[in-house]
N, C-alpha and C. Protein backbone atom coordinates (compact mmCIF):
# COMPACT_ATOMS: atom_id res chain seq x y z
N MET A 1 1.71 -80.94 6.83
CA MET A 1 3.13 -80.78 6.67
C MET A 1 3.42 -80.83 5.20
N MET A 2 4.21 -79.87 4.68
CA MET A 2 4.60 -79.95 3.25
C MET A 2 6.15 -80.10 3.21
N LEU A 3 6.59 -81.04 2.46
CA LEU A 3 8.02 -81.26 2.29
C LEU A 3 8.37 -81.05 0.84
N TRP A 4 9.58 -80.49 0.61
CA TRP A 4 9.95 -80.27 -0.81
C TRP A 4 11.30 -80.97 -0.95
N PHE A 5 11.50 -81.58 -2.09
CA PHE A 5 12.76 -82.20 -2.47
C PHE A 5 13.14 -81.68 -3.79
N LEU A 6 14.23 -81.00 -3.94
CA LEU A 6 14.63 -80.40 -5.24
C LEU A 6 15.92 -80.93 -5.70
N SER A 7 15.95 -81.35 -6.91
CA SER A 7 17.20 -81.73 -7.55
C SER A 7 17.73 -80.50 -8.28
N ARG A 8 19.01 -80.23 -8.07
CA ARG A 8 19.60 -79.01 -8.62
C ARG A 8 19.96 -79.15 -10.06
N THR A 9 19.65 -80.31 -10.67
CA THR A 9 20.02 -80.46 -12.09
C THR A 9 18.73 -80.49 -12.90
N ASN A 10 18.30 -81.72 -13.32
CA ASN A 10 17.11 -81.88 -14.20
C ASN A 10 15.95 -82.22 -13.35
N TRP A 11 14.98 -81.27 -13.24
CA TRP A 11 13.91 -81.51 -12.34
C TRP A 11 12.51 -81.16 -12.90
N ALA A 12 11.51 -81.73 -12.30
CA ALA A 12 10.13 -81.38 -12.66
C ALA A 12 9.23 -81.71 -11.45
N ALA A 13 8.16 -80.98 -11.25
CA ALA A 13 7.37 -81.23 -10.04
C ALA A 13 6.35 -82.34 -10.25
N SER A 14 6.09 -83.10 -9.23
CA SER A 14 5.16 -84.20 -9.28
C SER A 14 4.49 -84.35 -7.88
N SER A 15 3.20 -84.31 -7.92
CA SER A 15 2.46 -84.54 -6.65
C SER A 15 2.28 -86.02 -6.50
N LEU A 16 2.88 -86.60 -5.47
CA LEU A 16 2.86 -88.01 -5.22
C LEU A 16 1.78 -88.49 -4.25
N ASN A 17 1.48 -87.66 -3.29
CA ASN A 17 0.54 -88.09 -2.23
C ASN A 17 -0.11 -86.86 -1.69
N SER A 18 -1.28 -86.46 -2.31
CA SER A 18 -1.90 -85.21 -1.92
C SER A 18 -2.47 -85.37 -0.52
N ALA A 19 -2.85 -86.53 -0.05
CA ALA A 19 -3.39 -86.70 1.27
C ALA A 19 -2.38 -86.27 2.36
N LEU A 20 -1.09 -86.48 2.09
CA LEU A 20 -0.07 -86.07 3.03
C LEU A 20 0.49 -84.71 2.67
N ASN A 21 0.04 -84.15 1.55
CA ASN A 21 0.63 -82.88 1.01
C ASN A 21 2.13 -83.00 0.84
N VAL A 22 2.53 -84.11 0.35
CA VAL A 22 3.98 -84.33 0.01
C VAL A 22 4.20 -84.08 -1.45
N PHE A 23 5.03 -83.17 -1.77
CA PHE A 23 5.36 -82.86 -3.11
C PHE A 23 6.83 -83.04 -3.31
N LEU A 24 7.16 -83.72 -4.39
CA LEU A 24 8.58 -83.98 -4.64
C LEU A 24 8.93 -83.47 -6.01
N VAL A 25 10.15 -83.06 -6.11
CA VAL A 25 10.72 -82.60 -7.38
C VAL A 25 11.84 -83.55 -7.64
N VAL A 26 11.73 -84.31 -8.73
CA VAL A 26 12.72 -85.41 -8.98
C VAL A 26 13.26 -85.38 -10.36
N ASP A 27 14.41 -85.95 -10.56
CA ASP A 27 15.03 -86.09 -11.86
C ASP A 27 14.20 -87.14 -12.62
N LEU A 28 13.73 -86.76 -13.82
CA LEU A 28 12.84 -87.66 -14.59
C LEU A 28 13.65 -88.74 -15.28
N MET A 29 14.91 -88.71 -15.34
CA MET A 29 15.71 -89.70 -16.06
C MET A 29 16.25 -90.69 -15.02
N CYS A 30 15.41 -91.27 -14.23
CA CYS A 30 15.85 -92.16 -13.10
C CYS A 30 15.67 -93.63 -13.43
N SER A 31 16.57 -94.45 -12.93
CA SER A 31 16.43 -95.87 -12.99
C SER A 31 15.38 -96.34 -11.95
N PRO A 32 14.87 -97.54 -12.04
CA PRO A 32 13.92 -98.03 -11.05
C PRO A 32 14.49 -97.97 -9.64
N LYS A 33 15.77 -98.32 -9.49
CA LYS A 33 16.35 -98.29 -8.18
C LYS A 33 16.35 -96.86 -7.64
N VAL A 34 16.72 -95.91 -8.43
CA VAL A 34 16.70 -94.50 -7.97
C VAL A 34 15.27 -94.06 -7.64
N ILE A 35 14.32 -94.43 -8.46
CA ILE A 35 12.96 -94.10 -8.16
C ILE A 35 12.54 -94.66 -6.80
N TYR A 36 12.89 -95.87 -6.48
CA TYR A 36 12.57 -96.42 -5.18
C TYR A 36 13.31 -95.65 -4.06
N GLU A 37 14.59 -95.44 -4.24
CA GLU A 37 15.40 -94.78 -3.20
C GLU A 37 15.04 -93.36 -2.99
N VAL A 38 14.63 -92.64 -4.12
CA VAL A 38 14.39 -91.23 -4.02
C VAL A 38 12.95 -90.88 -3.76
N ILE A 39 12.03 -91.72 -4.30
CA ILE A 39 10.60 -91.41 -4.18
C ILE A 39 9.94 -92.25 -3.19
N ILE A 40 9.86 -93.58 -3.35
CA ILE A 40 9.10 -94.47 -2.54
C ILE A 40 9.60 -94.58 -1.12
N SER A 41 10.82 -95.02 -0.98
CA SER A 41 11.37 -95.22 0.36
C SER A 41 11.40 -93.98 1.23
N PRO A 42 11.77 -92.82 0.73
CA PRO A 42 11.80 -91.65 1.56
C PRO A 42 10.39 -91.23 2.11
N LEU A 43 9.35 -91.60 1.42
CA LEU A 43 8.04 -91.22 1.91
C LEU A 43 7.81 -91.81 3.28
N PHE A 44 8.40 -92.96 3.63
CA PHE A 44 8.21 -93.58 4.84
C PHE A 44 9.26 -93.10 5.89
N ARG A 45 10.38 -92.53 5.42
CA ARG A 45 11.42 -92.05 6.29
C ARG A 45 11.30 -90.58 6.66
N TRP A 46 10.71 -89.76 5.74
CA TRP A 46 10.75 -88.31 5.94
C TRP A 46 10.13 -87.88 7.26
N PRO A 47 9.00 -88.35 7.64
CA PRO A 47 8.51 -87.85 8.99
C PRO A 47 9.48 -88.07 10.12
N LYS A 48 10.13 -89.23 10.10
CA LYS A 48 11.15 -89.49 11.15
C LYS A 48 12.32 -88.55 10.98
N LEU A 49 12.75 -88.34 9.72
CA LEU A 49 13.86 -87.50 9.44
C LEU A 49 13.61 -86.06 9.80
N VAL A 50 12.36 -85.58 9.56
CA VAL A 50 12.04 -84.19 9.96
C VAL A 50 12.07 -84.04 11.46
N CYS A 51 11.63 -85.13 12.17
CA CYS A 51 11.79 -85.11 13.63
C CYS A 51 13.18 -84.98 14.09
N HIS A 52 14.08 -85.75 13.40
CA HIS A 52 15.49 -85.67 13.75
C HIS A 52 15.99 -84.27 13.42
N TYR A 53 15.67 -83.71 12.26
CA TYR A 53 16.04 -82.34 11.94
C TYR A 53 15.70 -81.39 13.03
N SER A 54 14.44 -81.47 13.45
CA SER A 54 13.95 -80.56 14.48
C SER A 54 14.61 -80.75 15.81
N ALA A 55 14.66 -81.98 16.30
CA ALA A 55 15.24 -82.22 17.62
C ALA A 55 16.74 -81.94 17.62
N THR A 56 17.48 -82.30 16.59
CA THR A 56 18.90 -82.12 16.51
C THR A 56 19.20 -80.61 16.43
N THR A 57 18.42 -79.92 15.63
CA THR A 57 18.58 -78.50 15.50
C THR A 57 18.36 -77.75 16.74
N ARG A 58 17.25 -78.06 17.42
CA ARG A 58 16.87 -77.38 18.66
C ARG A 58 17.91 -77.70 19.78
N ALA A 59 18.60 -78.81 19.73
CA ALA A 59 19.58 -79.13 20.79
C ALA A 59 20.71 -78.16 20.81
N ALA A 60 20.96 -77.45 19.76
CA ALA A 60 22.06 -76.49 19.66
C ALA A 60 21.75 -75.23 20.59
N LEU A 61 20.52 -74.99 20.81
CA LEU A 61 20.14 -73.76 21.57
C LEU A 61 20.30 -73.95 23.03
N PRO A 62 20.60 -72.90 23.75
CA PRO A 62 20.99 -71.54 23.32
C PRO A 62 22.51 -71.42 23.13
N GLU A 63 23.29 -72.47 23.40
CA GLU A 63 24.71 -72.35 23.48
C GLU A 63 25.38 -71.90 22.14
N CYS A 64 24.78 -72.25 21.00
CA CYS A 64 25.38 -71.96 19.69
C CYS A 64 25.39 -70.50 19.26
N GLN A 65 24.49 -69.71 19.90
CA GLN A 65 24.34 -68.31 19.52
C GLN A 65 25.56 -67.51 19.70
N PRO A 66 25.92 -66.63 18.82
CA PRO A 66 25.08 -66.02 17.79
C PRO A 66 25.02 -66.83 16.49
N ASN A 67 25.67 -68.00 16.40
CA ASN A 67 25.54 -68.78 15.22
C ASN A 67 24.10 -69.39 15.22
N PRO A 68 23.58 -69.66 14.01
CA PRO A 68 22.29 -70.31 13.94
C PRO A 68 22.32 -71.75 14.44
N PRO A 69 21.21 -72.20 15.05
CA PRO A 69 21.17 -73.61 15.45
C PRO A 69 20.98 -74.50 14.29
N VAL A 70 21.99 -75.20 13.90
CA VAL A 70 21.99 -76.12 12.74
C VAL A 70 22.07 -77.55 13.14
N GLY A 71 21.35 -78.42 12.49
CA GLY A 71 21.40 -79.86 12.78
C GLY A 71 21.89 -80.58 11.54
N CYS A 72 22.56 -81.69 11.76
CA CYS A 72 23.01 -82.55 10.62
C CYS A 72 22.72 -84.02 11.09
N VAL A 73 22.13 -84.78 10.18
CA VAL A 73 21.80 -86.16 10.38
C VAL A 73 22.45 -86.96 9.29
N LEU A 74 23.23 -87.99 9.63
CA LEU A 74 23.81 -88.88 8.69
C LEU A 74 22.93 -90.12 8.55
N VAL A 75 22.61 -90.53 7.33
CA VAL A 75 21.76 -91.68 7.07
C VAL A 75 22.45 -92.68 6.18
N LEU A 76 22.37 -93.92 6.55
CA LEU A 76 22.94 -95.06 5.77
C LEU A 76 21.89 -96.18 5.73
N GLY A 77 21.51 -96.55 4.54
CA GLY A 77 20.54 -97.59 4.33
C GLY A 77 19.21 -97.31 5.07
N GLY A 78 18.85 -96.08 5.07
CA GLY A 78 17.57 -95.71 5.65
C GLY A 78 17.56 -95.55 7.15
N GLN A 79 18.73 -95.70 7.76
CA GLN A 79 18.85 -95.64 9.19
C GLN A 79 19.72 -94.35 9.60
N VAL A 80 19.31 -93.67 10.62
CA VAL A 80 20.14 -92.58 11.12
C VAL A 80 21.32 -93.21 11.87
N ILE A 81 22.54 -92.84 11.37
CA ILE A 81 23.77 -93.45 12.04
C ILE A 81 24.50 -92.50 12.84
N ALA A 82 24.27 -91.20 12.69
CA ALA A 82 25.01 -90.17 13.51
C ALA A 82 24.22 -88.86 13.33
N GLU A 83 24.37 -88.04 14.31
CA GLU A 83 23.79 -86.71 14.18
C GLU A 83 24.67 -85.73 14.98
N GLY A 84 24.55 -84.48 14.61
CA GLY A 84 25.31 -83.42 15.27
C GLY A 84 24.59 -82.11 15.17
N PHE A 85 24.93 -81.17 16.08
CA PHE A 85 24.38 -79.86 16.06
C PHE A 85 25.51 -78.88 16.36
N THR A 86 25.22 -77.61 15.99
CA THR A 86 26.22 -76.57 16.19
C THR A 86 26.52 -76.38 17.63
N GLN A 87 27.79 -76.41 18.00
CA GLN A 87 28.22 -76.26 19.35
C GLN A 87 28.39 -74.81 19.73
N LYS A 88 28.79 -74.52 20.93
CA LYS A 88 28.97 -73.11 21.36
C LYS A 88 29.96 -72.40 20.46
N ILE A 89 29.93 -71.10 20.45
CA ILE A 89 30.75 -70.26 19.60
C ILE A 89 32.18 -70.71 19.62
N GLY A 90 32.77 -70.96 18.44
CA GLY A 90 34.12 -71.40 18.28
C GLY A 90 34.18 -72.92 18.24
N GLY A 91 33.16 -73.62 18.62
CA GLY A 91 33.13 -75.09 18.62
C GLY A 91 32.68 -75.57 17.22
N ASN A 92 32.64 -76.92 17.13
CA ASN A 92 32.30 -77.52 15.86
C ASN A 92 30.91 -77.10 15.39
N HIS A 93 30.74 -77.12 14.07
CA HIS A 93 29.43 -76.94 13.42
C HIS A 93 28.80 -78.34 13.39
N ALA A 94 27.51 -78.38 13.01
CA ALA A 94 26.72 -79.57 13.04
C ALA A 94 27.29 -80.70 12.15
N GLU A 95 27.77 -80.33 10.92
CA GLU A 95 28.29 -81.29 9.98
C GLU A 95 29.54 -82.02 10.56
N VAL A 96 30.43 -81.19 11.20
CA VAL A 96 31.61 -81.74 11.73
C VAL A 96 31.27 -82.70 12.93
N GLU A 97 30.34 -82.27 13.80
CA GLU A 97 29.94 -83.13 14.89
C GLU A 97 29.37 -84.43 14.40
N ALA A 98 28.56 -84.43 13.42
CA ALA A 98 27.94 -85.69 12.90
C ALA A 98 29.00 -86.55 12.24
N ILE A 99 29.86 -85.99 11.45
CA ILE A 99 30.88 -86.77 10.76
C ILE A 99 31.84 -87.40 11.80
N SER A 100 32.13 -86.63 12.84
CA SER A 100 33.05 -87.07 13.88
C SER A 100 32.42 -88.23 14.76
N ALA A 101 31.09 -88.26 14.74
CA ALA A 101 30.37 -89.31 15.51
C ALA A 101 30.28 -90.60 14.83
N TYR A 102 30.61 -90.72 13.53
CA TYR A 102 30.55 -91.96 12.81
C TYR A 102 31.93 -92.37 12.30
N ASP A 103 32.34 -93.58 12.56
CA ASP A 103 33.72 -93.96 12.14
C ASP A 103 33.73 -94.96 11.05
N GLY A 104 32.63 -95.19 10.40
CA GLY A 104 32.61 -96.17 9.26
C GLY A 104 32.84 -95.46 7.90
N PRO A 105 32.82 -96.23 6.83
CA PRO A 105 33.01 -95.60 5.52
C PRO A 105 31.83 -94.66 5.20
N MET A 106 32.15 -93.64 4.45
CA MET A 106 31.11 -92.52 4.21
C MET A 106 30.58 -92.59 2.79
N GLU A 107 31.06 -93.45 1.91
CA GLU A 107 30.70 -93.37 0.52
C GLU A 107 29.20 -93.59 0.27
N GLU A 108 28.53 -94.33 1.04
CA GLU A 108 27.08 -94.59 0.92
C GLU A 108 26.22 -93.76 1.86
N VAL A 109 26.80 -92.93 2.68
CA VAL A 109 26.13 -92.11 3.66
C VAL A 109 25.54 -90.84 2.98
N THR A 110 24.42 -90.48 3.36
CA THR A 110 23.75 -89.21 2.97
C THR A 110 23.69 -88.31 4.18
N ALA A 111 24.18 -87.05 4.02
CA ALA A 111 24.14 -86.05 5.08
C ALA A 111 22.92 -85.16 4.81
N TYR A 112 22.08 -85.10 5.78
CA TYR A 112 20.95 -84.17 5.80
C TYR A 112 21.22 -83.02 6.74
N VAL A 113 21.17 -81.78 6.17
CA VAL A 113 21.59 -80.59 6.97
C VAL A 113 20.54 -79.57 6.87
N THR A 114 20.19 -78.94 8.01
CA THR A 114 19.13 -77.89 8.01
C THR A 114 19.55 -76.64 7.28
N LEU A 115 20.83 -76.24 7.24
CA LEU A 115 21.26 -75.09 6.66
C LEU A 115 22.49 -75.38 5.79
N GLU A 116 22.61 -74.76 4.61
CA GLU A 116 23.69 -75.00 3.69
C GLU A 116 25.03 -74.99 4.44
N PRO A 117 25.88 -75.95 4.20
CA PRO A 117 27.22 -75.96 4.86
C PRO A 117 28.00 -74.79 4.53
N CYS A 118 28.71 -74.27 5.51
CA CYS A 118 29.52 -73.03 5.22
C CYS A 118 30.65 -73.37 4.35
N SER A 119 31.10 -72.33 3.55
CA SER A 119 32.22 -72.51 2.66
C SER A 119 33.39 -71.63 2.99
N PHE A 120 33.30 -70.94 4.08
CA PHE A 120 34.39 -69.98 4.48
C PHE A 120 34.93 -70.41 5.83
N VAL A 121 36.21 -70.01 6.08
CA VAL A 121 36.84 -70.30 7.33
C VAL A 121 36.70 -69.03 8.24
N GLY A 122 36.18 -69.30 9.42
CA GLY A 122 36.05 -68.24 10.43
C GLY A 122 36.75 -68.74 11.69
N ARG A 123 35.92 -68.92 12.70
CA ARG A 123 36.46 -69.49 13.97
C ARG A 123 36.62 -70.99 13.79
N THR A 124 35.99 -71.59 12.82
CA THR A 124 36.04 -73.01 12.53
C THR A 124 36.35 -73.29 11.06
N PRO A 125 36.78 -74.46 10.70
CA PRO A 125 37.03 -74.78 9.25
C PRO A 125 35.70 -74.76 8.48
N ALA A 126 35.77 -74.63 7.16
CA ALA A 126 34.68 -74.66 6.27
C ALA A 126 34.00 -76.04 6.34
N CYS A 127 32.71 -76.11 6.62
CA CYS A 127 32.02 -77.39 6.69
C CYS A 127 31.97 -78.11 5.37
N SER A 128 31.83 -77.33 4.29
CA SER A 128 31.91 -77.92 2.94
C SER A 128 33.17 -78.67 2.71
N SER A 129 34.32 -78.12 3.17
CA SER A 129 35.58 -78.81 3.00
C SER A 129 35.62 -80.11 3.86
N VAL A 130 35.08 -80.06 5.02
CA VAL A 130 35.08 -81.27 5.90
C VAL A 130 34.20 -82.33 5.24
N ILE A 131 33.07 -81.98 4.67
CA ILE A 131 32.26 -82.99 3.98
C ILE A 131 32.94 -83.57 2.83
N ILE A 132 33.64 -82.73 2.05
CA ILE A 132 34.38 -83.23 0.85
C ILE A 132 35.43 -84.24 1.34
N LYS A 133 36.20 -83.89 2.29
CA LYS A 133 37.28 -84.78 2.78
C LYS A 133 36.72 -86.07 3.41
N SER A 134 35.49 -86.02 3.95
CA SER A 134 34.93 -87.24 4.62
C SER A 134 34.58 -88.33 3.63
N GLY A 135 34.33 -88.02 2.38
CA GLY A 135 33.98 -89.05 1.39
C GLY A 135 32.53 -89.18 1.19
N ILE A 136 31.69 -88.37 1.88
CA ILE A 136 30.27 -88.39 1.62
C ILE A 136 29.97 -87.96 0.17
N LYS A 137 29.01 -88.69 -0.49
CA LYS A 137 28.75 -88.47 -1.88
C LYS A 137 27.42 -87.77 -2.14
N ARG A 138 26.60 -87.61 -1.06
CA ARG A 138 25.31 -86.95 -1.27
C ARG A 138 24.98 -86.08 -0.02
N VAL A 139 24.50 -84.91 -0.28
CA VAL A 139 24.17 -83.99 0.78
C VAL A 139 22.79 -83.41 0.43
N VAL A 140 21.87 -83.46 1.42
CA VAL A 140 20.58 -82.91 1.29
C VAL A 140 20.43 -81.73 2.24
N VAL A 141 20.08 -80.57 1.75
CA VAL A 141 20.04 -79.35 2.55
C VAL A 141 18.64 -78.78 2.55
N ALA A 142 18.18 -78.37 3.72
CA ALA A 142 16.81 -77.85 3.82
C ALA A 142 16.74 -76.42 3.16
N ILE A 143 17.66 -75.52 3.57
CA ILE A 143 17.60 -74.19 3.02
C ILE A 143 19.00 -73.66 2.74
N LEU A 144 19.07 -72.74 1.79
CA LEU A 144 20.30 -72.01 1.50
C LEU A 144 20.66 -71.09 2.66
N ASP A 145 21.94 -70.83 2.86
CA ASP A 145 22.37 -69.90 3.92
C ASP A 145 22.27 -68.52 3.28
N PRO A 146 21.45 -67.59 3.83
CA PRO A 146 21.35 -66.28 3.31
C PRO A 146 22.59 -65.36 3.59
N ASP A 147 23.49 -65.83 4.46
CA ASP A 147 24.68 -65.06 4.71
C ASP A 147 25.46 -64.83 3.45
N GLU A 148 25.77 -63.54 3.15
CA GLU A 148 26.45 -63.24 1.88
C GLU A 148 27.85 -63.92 1.73
N ARG A 149 28.42 -64.28 2.83
CA ARG A 149 29.72 -65.00 2.78
C ARG A 149 29.56 -66.38 2.21
N ASN A 150 28.38 -66.94 2.28
CA ASN A 150 28.06 -68.32 1.86
C ASN A 150 27.14 -68.36 0.68
N ASN A 151 25.84 -68.24 0.95
CA ASN A 151 24.71 -68.20 -0.04
C ASN A 151 24.94 -68.84 -1.36
N GLY A 152 25.03 -70.20 -1.35
CA GLY A 152 25.26 -71.00 -2.49
C GLY A 152 26.63 -71.48 -2.73
N LYS A 153 27.59 -70.75 -2.05
CA LYS A 153 29.02 -71.16 -2.34
C LYS A 153 29.34 -72.51 -1.63
N GLY A 154 28.68 -72.90 -0.55
CA GLY A 154 28.93 -74.16 0.09
C GLY A 154 28.47 -75.27 -0.84
N LEU A 155 27.22 -75.10 -1.44
CA LEU A 155 26.73 -76.12 -2.35
C LEU A 155 27.56 -76.21 -3.57
N TYR A 156 28.04 -75.04 -4.12
CA TYR A 156 28.86 -75.08 -5.26
C TYR A 156 30.19 -75.86 -5.02
N ALA A 157 30.74 -75.63 -3.89
CA ALA A 157 32.00 -76.34 -3.52
C ALA A 157 31.74 -77.86 -3.50
N LEU A 158 30.61 -78.30 -2.97
CA LEU A 158 30.30 -79.74 -2.87
C LEU A 158 30.12 -80.27 -4.33
N GLU A 159 29.34 -79.56 -5.08
CA GLU A 159 29.00 -80.06 -6.49
C GLU A 159 30.26 -80.13 -7.33
N LYS A 160 31.15 -79.14 -7.12
CA LYS A 160 32.41 -79.03 -7.90
C LYS A 160 33.25 -80.31 -7.65
N GLU A 161 33.09 -80.90 -6.48
CA GLU A 161 33.84 -82.08 -6.15
C GLU A 161 33.14 -83.40 -6.40
N GLY A 162 31.99 -83.27 -7.14
CA GLY A 162 31.19 -84.44 -7.56
C GLY A 162 30.23 -84.96 -6.56
N ILE A 163 29.96 -84.19 -5.47
CA ILE A 163 28.93 -84.59 -4.49
C ILE A 163 27.58 -84.20 -5.01
N LYS A 164 26.62 -85.11 -5.00
CA LYS A 164 25.23 -84.83 -5.36
C LYS A 164 24.64 -83.97 -4.29
N VAL A 165 24.05 -82.89 -4.67
CA VAL A 165 23.38 -81.92 -3.69
C VAL A 165 21.94 -81.80 -4.03
N ASP A 166 21.07 -81.98 -3.10
CA ASP A 166 19.65 -81.73 -3.21
C ASP A 166 19.30 -80.69 -2.12
N ILE A 167 18.34 -79.84 -2.57
CA ILE A 167 17.95 -78.80 -1.61
C ILE A 167 16.42 -78.70 -1.53
N GLY A 168 15.98 -78.50 -0.27
CA GLY A 168 14.57 -78.22 -0.07
C GLY A 168 13.76 -79.16 0.83
N ILE A 169 14.33 -80.29 1.31
CA ILE A 169 13.57 -81.16 2.13
C ILE A 169 13.26 -80.46 3.49
N ALA A 170 11.99 -80.39 3.79
CA ALA A 170 11.51 -79.74 5.00
C ALA A 170 11.82 -78.26 5.06
N SER A 171 11.94 -77.67 3.93
CA SER A 171 12.44 -76.27 3.87
C SER A 171 11.47 -75.32 4.57
N ARG A 172 10.19 -75.51 4.49
CA ARG A 172 9.25 -74.60 5.17
C ARG A 172 9.40 -74.66 6.62
N GLU A 173 9.41 -75.86 7.19
CA GLU A 173 9.57 -76.03 8.65
C GLU A 173 10.90 -75.48 9.15
N VAL A 174 11.97 -75.79 8.42
CA VAL A 174 13.29 -75.35 8.87
C VAL A 174 13.39 -73.81 8.71
N SER A 175 12.89 -73.28 7.64
CA SER A 175 12.87 -71.82 7.48
C SER A 175 12.14 -71.08 8.54
N GLU A 176 10.98 -71.57 8.89
CA GLU A 176 10.20 -70.94 9.97
C GLU A 176 10.99 -70.99 11.25
N PHE A 177 11.61 -72.13 11.55
CA PHE A 177 12.35 -72.21 12.86
C PHE A 177 13.68 -71.34 12.81
N LEU A 178 14.41 -71.45 11.70
CA LEU A 178 15.74 -70.81 11.68
C LEU A 178 15.72 -69.29 11.46
N TYR A 179 14.61 -68.78 10.80
CA TYR A 179 14.58 -67.35 10.42
C TYR A 179 15.03 -66.43 11.52
N PRO A 180 14.57 -66.51 12.76
CA PRO A 180 14.99 -65.56 13.76
C PRO A 180 16.50 -65.60 14.12
N TYR A 181 17.16 -66.71 13.72
CA TYR A 181 18.60 -66.87 14.12
C TYR A 181 19.58 -66.56 13.06
N LEU A 182 19.04 -66.37 11.82
CA LEU A 182 19.94 -66.13 10.65
C LEU A 182 20.45 -64.72 10.63
N GLY A 183 21.68 -64.55 10.08
CA GLY A 183 22.18 -63.19 9.94
C GLY A 183 22.75 -62.54 11.17
N LYS A 184 23.03 -63.28 12.21
CA LYS A 184 23.47 -62.68 13.47
C LYS A 184 24.85 -63.10 13.83
N SER A 185 25.50 -64.01 13.12
CA SER A 185 26.83 -64.36 13.43
C SER A 185 27.92 -63.54 12.76
């Protein structure tokens, strides 16, 4: 299994554990606390998180189609506190489901999402706007949305509001699974 973690600002590649084929891309100007939270601690949580990504995303099928099956997991203090997946057409997207499932403060919560949050209003509100309003300060996205209506715009909206955005965790696994469902909505 290969996992990628990309910082969208100042980054460099570093192989941390070749036995597990885990490669991280991290900000080199980190405090010891950030190094622990971003590098050391996640090594133990990522396999569990990837399982949540997979199970939560798959739970959306087949009802979510023609939308892609997207999963969102909210994590606080290393623990999964809520999760959501894309509902049937016209229903909530994964991010809205997960945010609605947790009623505590969001400032320390990290949202892990399999596909970039949407930035446009269609049958549902823009997920990037819902995340901004929720108070979440960090979002980790597996892959960019190739839909031309979005494709980076969701991440830009989050960053513009001061939300830290990382992209690439479990990107290979998520890309392989989501590829057949992208571009059909």
